[in-house]
Coordinates of C-alpha atoms and ligand atoms in Angstrom, one line a residue:
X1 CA 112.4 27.2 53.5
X2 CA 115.7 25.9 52.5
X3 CA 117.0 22.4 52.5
X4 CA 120.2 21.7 54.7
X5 CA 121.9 19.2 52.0
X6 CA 124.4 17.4 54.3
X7 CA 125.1 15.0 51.8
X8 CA 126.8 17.8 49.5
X9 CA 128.5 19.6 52.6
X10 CA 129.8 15.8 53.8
X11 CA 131.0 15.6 50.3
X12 CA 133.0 18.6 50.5
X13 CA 134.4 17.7 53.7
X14 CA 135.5 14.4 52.7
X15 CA 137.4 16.4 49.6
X16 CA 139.2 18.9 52.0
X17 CA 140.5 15.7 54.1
X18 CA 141.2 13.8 51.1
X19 CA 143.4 16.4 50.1
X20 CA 144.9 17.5 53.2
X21 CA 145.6 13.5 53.8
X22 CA 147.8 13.6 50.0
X23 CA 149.8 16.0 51.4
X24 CA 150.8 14.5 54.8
X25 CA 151.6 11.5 52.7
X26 CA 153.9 13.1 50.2
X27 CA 155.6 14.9 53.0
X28 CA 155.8 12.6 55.8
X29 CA 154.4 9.2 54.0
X30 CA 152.4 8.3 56.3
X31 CA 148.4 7.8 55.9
X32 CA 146.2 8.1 59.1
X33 CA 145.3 5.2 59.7
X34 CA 141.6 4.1 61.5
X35 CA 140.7 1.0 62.8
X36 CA 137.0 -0.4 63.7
X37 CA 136.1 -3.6 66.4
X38 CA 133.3 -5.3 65.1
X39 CA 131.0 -7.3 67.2
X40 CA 128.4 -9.9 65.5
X41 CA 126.4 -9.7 62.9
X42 CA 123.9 -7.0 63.3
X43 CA 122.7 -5.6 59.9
X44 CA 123.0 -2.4 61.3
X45 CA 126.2 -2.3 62.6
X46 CA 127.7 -4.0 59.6
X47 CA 126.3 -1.5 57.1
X48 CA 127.6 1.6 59.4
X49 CA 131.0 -0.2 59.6
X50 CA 130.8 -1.0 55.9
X51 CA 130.1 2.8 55.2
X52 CA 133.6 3.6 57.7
X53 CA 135.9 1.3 55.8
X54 CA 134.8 2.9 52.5
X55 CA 135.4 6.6 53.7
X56 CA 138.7 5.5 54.8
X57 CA 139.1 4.7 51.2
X58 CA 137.9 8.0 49.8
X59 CA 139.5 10.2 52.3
X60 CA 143.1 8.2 51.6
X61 CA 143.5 6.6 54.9
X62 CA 144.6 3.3 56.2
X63 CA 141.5 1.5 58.1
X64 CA 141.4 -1.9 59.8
X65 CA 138.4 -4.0 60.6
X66 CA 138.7 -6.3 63.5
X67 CA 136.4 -9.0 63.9
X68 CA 135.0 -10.9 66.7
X69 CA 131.9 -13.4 67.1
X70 CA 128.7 -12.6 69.4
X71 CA 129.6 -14.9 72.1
X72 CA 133.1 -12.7 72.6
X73 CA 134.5 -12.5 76.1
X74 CA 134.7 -9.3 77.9
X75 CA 138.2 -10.3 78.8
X76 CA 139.2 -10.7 74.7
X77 CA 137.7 -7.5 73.9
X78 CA 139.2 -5.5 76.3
X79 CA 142.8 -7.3 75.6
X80 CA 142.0 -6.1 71.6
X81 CA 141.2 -2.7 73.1
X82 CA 144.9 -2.9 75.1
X83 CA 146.8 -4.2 71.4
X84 CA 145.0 -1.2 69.5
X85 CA 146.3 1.4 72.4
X86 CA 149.2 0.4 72.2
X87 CA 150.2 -0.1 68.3
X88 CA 151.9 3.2 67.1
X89 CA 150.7 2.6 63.2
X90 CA 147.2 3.1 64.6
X91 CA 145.8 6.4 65.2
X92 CA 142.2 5.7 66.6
X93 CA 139.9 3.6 66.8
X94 CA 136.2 2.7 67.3
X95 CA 134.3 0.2 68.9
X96 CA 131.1 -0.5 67.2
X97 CA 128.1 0.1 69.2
X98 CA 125.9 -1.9 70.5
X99 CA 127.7 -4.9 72.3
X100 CA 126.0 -7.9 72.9
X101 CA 124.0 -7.7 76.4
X102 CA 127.0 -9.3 78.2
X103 CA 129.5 -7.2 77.4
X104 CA 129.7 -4.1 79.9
X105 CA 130.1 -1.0 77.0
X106 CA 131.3 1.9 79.9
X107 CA 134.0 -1.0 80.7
X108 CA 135.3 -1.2 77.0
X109 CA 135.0 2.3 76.4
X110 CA 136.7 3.4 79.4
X111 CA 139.4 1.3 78.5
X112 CA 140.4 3.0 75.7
X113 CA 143.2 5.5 75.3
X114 CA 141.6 8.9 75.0
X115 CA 144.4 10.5 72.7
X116 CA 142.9 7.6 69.7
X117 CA 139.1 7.7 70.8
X118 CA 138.1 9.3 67.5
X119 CA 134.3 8.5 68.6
X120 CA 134.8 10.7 71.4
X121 CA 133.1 8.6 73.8
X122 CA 135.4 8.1 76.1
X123 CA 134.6 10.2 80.1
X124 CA 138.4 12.3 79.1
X125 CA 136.6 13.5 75.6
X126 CA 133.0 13.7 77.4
X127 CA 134.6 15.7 80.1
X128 CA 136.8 18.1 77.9
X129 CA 134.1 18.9 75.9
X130 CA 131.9 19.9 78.5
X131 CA 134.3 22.6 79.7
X132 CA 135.1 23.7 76.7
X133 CA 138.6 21.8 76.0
X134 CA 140.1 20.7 73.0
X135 CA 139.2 17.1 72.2
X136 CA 137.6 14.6 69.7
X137 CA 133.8 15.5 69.6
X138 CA 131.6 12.5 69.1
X139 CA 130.2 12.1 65.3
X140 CA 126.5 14.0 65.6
X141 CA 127.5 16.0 67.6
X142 CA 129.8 17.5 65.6
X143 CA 128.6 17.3 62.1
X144 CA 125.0 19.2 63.6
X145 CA 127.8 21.8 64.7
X146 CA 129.2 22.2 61.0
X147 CA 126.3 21.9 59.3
X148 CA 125.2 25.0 61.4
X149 CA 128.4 26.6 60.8
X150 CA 128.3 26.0 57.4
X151 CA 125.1 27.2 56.5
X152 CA 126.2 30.4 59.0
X153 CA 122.7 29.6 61.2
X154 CA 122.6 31.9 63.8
X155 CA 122.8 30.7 67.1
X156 CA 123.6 33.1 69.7
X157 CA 120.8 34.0 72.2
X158 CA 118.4 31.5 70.6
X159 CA 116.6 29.1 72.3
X160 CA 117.2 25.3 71.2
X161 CA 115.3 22.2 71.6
X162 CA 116.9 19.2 71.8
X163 CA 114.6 16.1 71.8
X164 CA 116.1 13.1 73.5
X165 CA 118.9 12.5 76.0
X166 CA 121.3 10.0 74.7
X167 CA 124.9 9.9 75.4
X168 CA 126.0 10.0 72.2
X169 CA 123.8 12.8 70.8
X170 CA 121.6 15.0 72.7
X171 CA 123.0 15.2 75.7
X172 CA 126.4 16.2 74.0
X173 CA 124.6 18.7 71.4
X174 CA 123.0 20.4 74.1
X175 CA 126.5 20.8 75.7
X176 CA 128.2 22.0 72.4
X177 CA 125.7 24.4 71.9
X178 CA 125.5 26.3 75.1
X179 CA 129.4 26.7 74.8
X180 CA 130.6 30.5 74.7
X181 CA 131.3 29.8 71.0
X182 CA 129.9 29.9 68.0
X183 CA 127.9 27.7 67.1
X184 CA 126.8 28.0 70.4
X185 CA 125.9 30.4 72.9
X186 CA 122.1 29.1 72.9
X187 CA 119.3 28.9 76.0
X188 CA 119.3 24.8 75.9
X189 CA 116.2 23.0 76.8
X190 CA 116.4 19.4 76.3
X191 CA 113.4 17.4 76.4
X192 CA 112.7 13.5 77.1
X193 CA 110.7 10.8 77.3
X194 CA 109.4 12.2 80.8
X195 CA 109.4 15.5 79.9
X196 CA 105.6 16.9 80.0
X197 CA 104.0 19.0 77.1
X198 CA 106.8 18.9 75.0
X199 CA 104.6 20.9 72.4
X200 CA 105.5 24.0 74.7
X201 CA 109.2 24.0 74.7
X202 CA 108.9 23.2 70.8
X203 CA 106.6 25.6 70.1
X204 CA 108.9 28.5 71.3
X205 CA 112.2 27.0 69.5
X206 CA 114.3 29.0 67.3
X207 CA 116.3 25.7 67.0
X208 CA 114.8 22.1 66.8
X209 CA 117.3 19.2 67.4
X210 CA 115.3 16.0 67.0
X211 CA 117.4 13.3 68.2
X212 CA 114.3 10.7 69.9
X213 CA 114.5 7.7 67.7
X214 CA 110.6 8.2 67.2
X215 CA 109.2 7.8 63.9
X216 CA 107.5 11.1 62.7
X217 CA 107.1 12.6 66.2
X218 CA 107.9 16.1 65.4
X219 CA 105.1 17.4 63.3
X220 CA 103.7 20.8 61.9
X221 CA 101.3 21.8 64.8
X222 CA 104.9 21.3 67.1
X223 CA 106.9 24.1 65.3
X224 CA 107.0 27.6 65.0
X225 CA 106.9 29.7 61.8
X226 CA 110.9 30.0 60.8
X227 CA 112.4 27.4 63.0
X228 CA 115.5 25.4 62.2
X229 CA 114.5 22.1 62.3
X230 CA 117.4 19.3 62.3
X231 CA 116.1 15.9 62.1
X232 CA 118.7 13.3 63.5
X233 CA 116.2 10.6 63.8
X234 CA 117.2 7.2 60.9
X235 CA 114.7 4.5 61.9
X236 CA 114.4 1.9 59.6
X237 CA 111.1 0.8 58.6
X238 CA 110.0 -1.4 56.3
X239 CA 109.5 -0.4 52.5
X240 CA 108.0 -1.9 49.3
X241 CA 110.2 0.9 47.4
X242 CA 113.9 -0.1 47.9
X243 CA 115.8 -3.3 47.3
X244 CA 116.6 -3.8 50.5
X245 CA 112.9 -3.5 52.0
X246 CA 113.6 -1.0 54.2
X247 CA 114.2 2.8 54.1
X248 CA 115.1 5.2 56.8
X249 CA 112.9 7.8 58.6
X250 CA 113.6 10.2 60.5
X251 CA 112.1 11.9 63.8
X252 CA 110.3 14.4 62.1
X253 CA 107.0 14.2 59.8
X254 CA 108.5 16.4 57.2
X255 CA 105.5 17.5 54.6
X256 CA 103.9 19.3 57.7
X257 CA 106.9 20.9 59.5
X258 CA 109.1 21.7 56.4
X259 CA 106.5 24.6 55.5
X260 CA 107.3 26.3 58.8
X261 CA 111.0 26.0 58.8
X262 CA 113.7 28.6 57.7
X263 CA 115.8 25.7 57.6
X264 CA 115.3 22.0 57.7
X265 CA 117.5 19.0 57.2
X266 CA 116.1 16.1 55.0
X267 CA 116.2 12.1 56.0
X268 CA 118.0 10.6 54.7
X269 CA 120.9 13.4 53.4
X270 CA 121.0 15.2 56.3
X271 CA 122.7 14.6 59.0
X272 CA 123.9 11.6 58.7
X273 CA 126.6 12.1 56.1
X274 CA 127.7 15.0 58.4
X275 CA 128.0 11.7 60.9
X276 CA 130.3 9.7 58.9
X277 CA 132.7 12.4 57.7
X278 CA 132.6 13.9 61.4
X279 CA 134.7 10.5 62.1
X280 CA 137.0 11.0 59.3
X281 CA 137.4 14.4 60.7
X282 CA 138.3 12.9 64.3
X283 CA 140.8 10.2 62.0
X284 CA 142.5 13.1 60.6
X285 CA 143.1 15.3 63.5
X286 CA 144.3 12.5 65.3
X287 CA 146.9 11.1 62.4
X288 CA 148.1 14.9 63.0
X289 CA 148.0 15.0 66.5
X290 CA 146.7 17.7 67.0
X291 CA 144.6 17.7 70.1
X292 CA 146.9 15.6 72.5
X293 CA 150.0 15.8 70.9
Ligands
LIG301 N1 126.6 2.9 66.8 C1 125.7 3.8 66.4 N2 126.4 5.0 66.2 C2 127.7 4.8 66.5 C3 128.8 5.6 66.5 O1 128.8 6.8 66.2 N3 130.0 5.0 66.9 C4 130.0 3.7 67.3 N4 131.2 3.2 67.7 N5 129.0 2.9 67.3 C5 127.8 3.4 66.9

């Protein structure tokens, strides 16, 4: 079994962009530049925003954190959403997910222009990926991709499991990896919370892509001898070991399915490093314009 360490791979990334981003400056002077919309006060959402500004810091770019209270109007968001489209110093932008319950998500997302929607959420990116076009591939997504590239995991003609249907992992992984490509060219199955006897379609997976949100779901009795298991679950649950009384855990149970794998990915260290470069990756290619122009 080996251990898929995306926290040294993320690392490695983050040097490549921080080097390429030196460059661009002491040619052009210019730094890409990222900019996040904050909602409330989730704990959550702050961390993960906390966690963008300092990789903007690492990787040598400008970043930009705009704030706004829970009880936000639709109307004000989407006007901040129209100011950030249309200021030429910045090159993309998120908006943190999730909104407060009154705030319609597709509506803000929609709104934004495509060519600086470094999450890739937007239907233009959605879309393009799905046939196969260039475009900004949302975070997950694309750092599962590397980290399969990286550790040259074959794909082709293998049959992957994705657990879980989200928009913003599995239903986009499974699309990425039944591309003509490589990685890609895989038989996709994903599974859901309706799905029946999801122990079959695990047990004959080459490739395991647990994206469910459930605790420990995947366990050893679910997995075939040499599988690559890839564990994007981070639950938090409470902990008596870390100062912050929490830790994260992922989908899988990990002492019983780690024996069976060729390859696994840890929680945390896995991929969700590969998550938050993945977005400085997007920042970059879109301070060089590179996919729109
Ligand atoms: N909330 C959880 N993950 C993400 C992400 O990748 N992007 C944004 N904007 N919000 C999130």
């Amino acid at each position: 079994m080996q251990l898929i360490d995306g926290k040294k791979i993320a690392a490695e990334i983050k040097a490549e962009i921080a080097g390429e981003v030196k460059e661009i400056y002491l040619s052009k002077g210019k730094q890409p530049h990222l900019a996040a919309i904050l909602v409330g006060h989730d704990g959550g959402s702050e961390t993960y925003v906390a966690g963008k500004v300092k990789d903007c810091e690492d990787c040598g770019f400008k970043s930009t954190l705009v704030r706004f209270e829970e009880n936000v109007t639709e109307e004000t968001l989407l006007s901040e959403v129209r100011k950030l489209n249309e200021d030429a110093d910045v090159d993309g932008f998120i908006v943190q997910l999730p909104l407060p319950r009154h705030i319609n998500e597709h509506k803000i997302l929609q709104e934004i222009d495509y060519r600086k929607d470094v999450d890739g959420f937007h239907p233009v990116n959605v879309g393009r990926m799905a046939i196969g076009l260039p475009c900004f591939i949302s975070a997950t997504p694309f750092g599962i991709v590397e980290l399969l590239n990286r550790y040259n995991i074959e794909t082709a003609g293998k049959h992957c499991v994705v657990l879980g249907r989200s928009n913003i992992v599995g239903k986009p992984v499974a699309s990425l990896l039944m591309q003509k490509n490589n990685p890609g060219d895989c038989t996709v199955t994903v599974c859901h919370s309706r799905t029946k006897d999801i122990k079959k379609y695990c047990l004959d997976a080459d490739i395991i892509i647990a994206a469910l949100g459930a605790p420990g779901f995947l366990n050893g009795d679910m997995v075939k001898d040499g599988a690559v298991v890839i564990d994007v679950g981070t639950t938090r649950v409470p902990s008596t070991e870390t100062k912050s009384g929490f830790r994260l855990k992922g989908d899988v149970d990990f002492e019983s399915v780690a024996p069976k794998c060729s390859f696994i990915t840890p929680v945390p260290g896995g991929v969700g490093p590969m998550t938050r470069v993945a977005l400085m990756k997007n920042t970059l290619l879109a301070g060089k314009k590179v996919i729109y122009g």
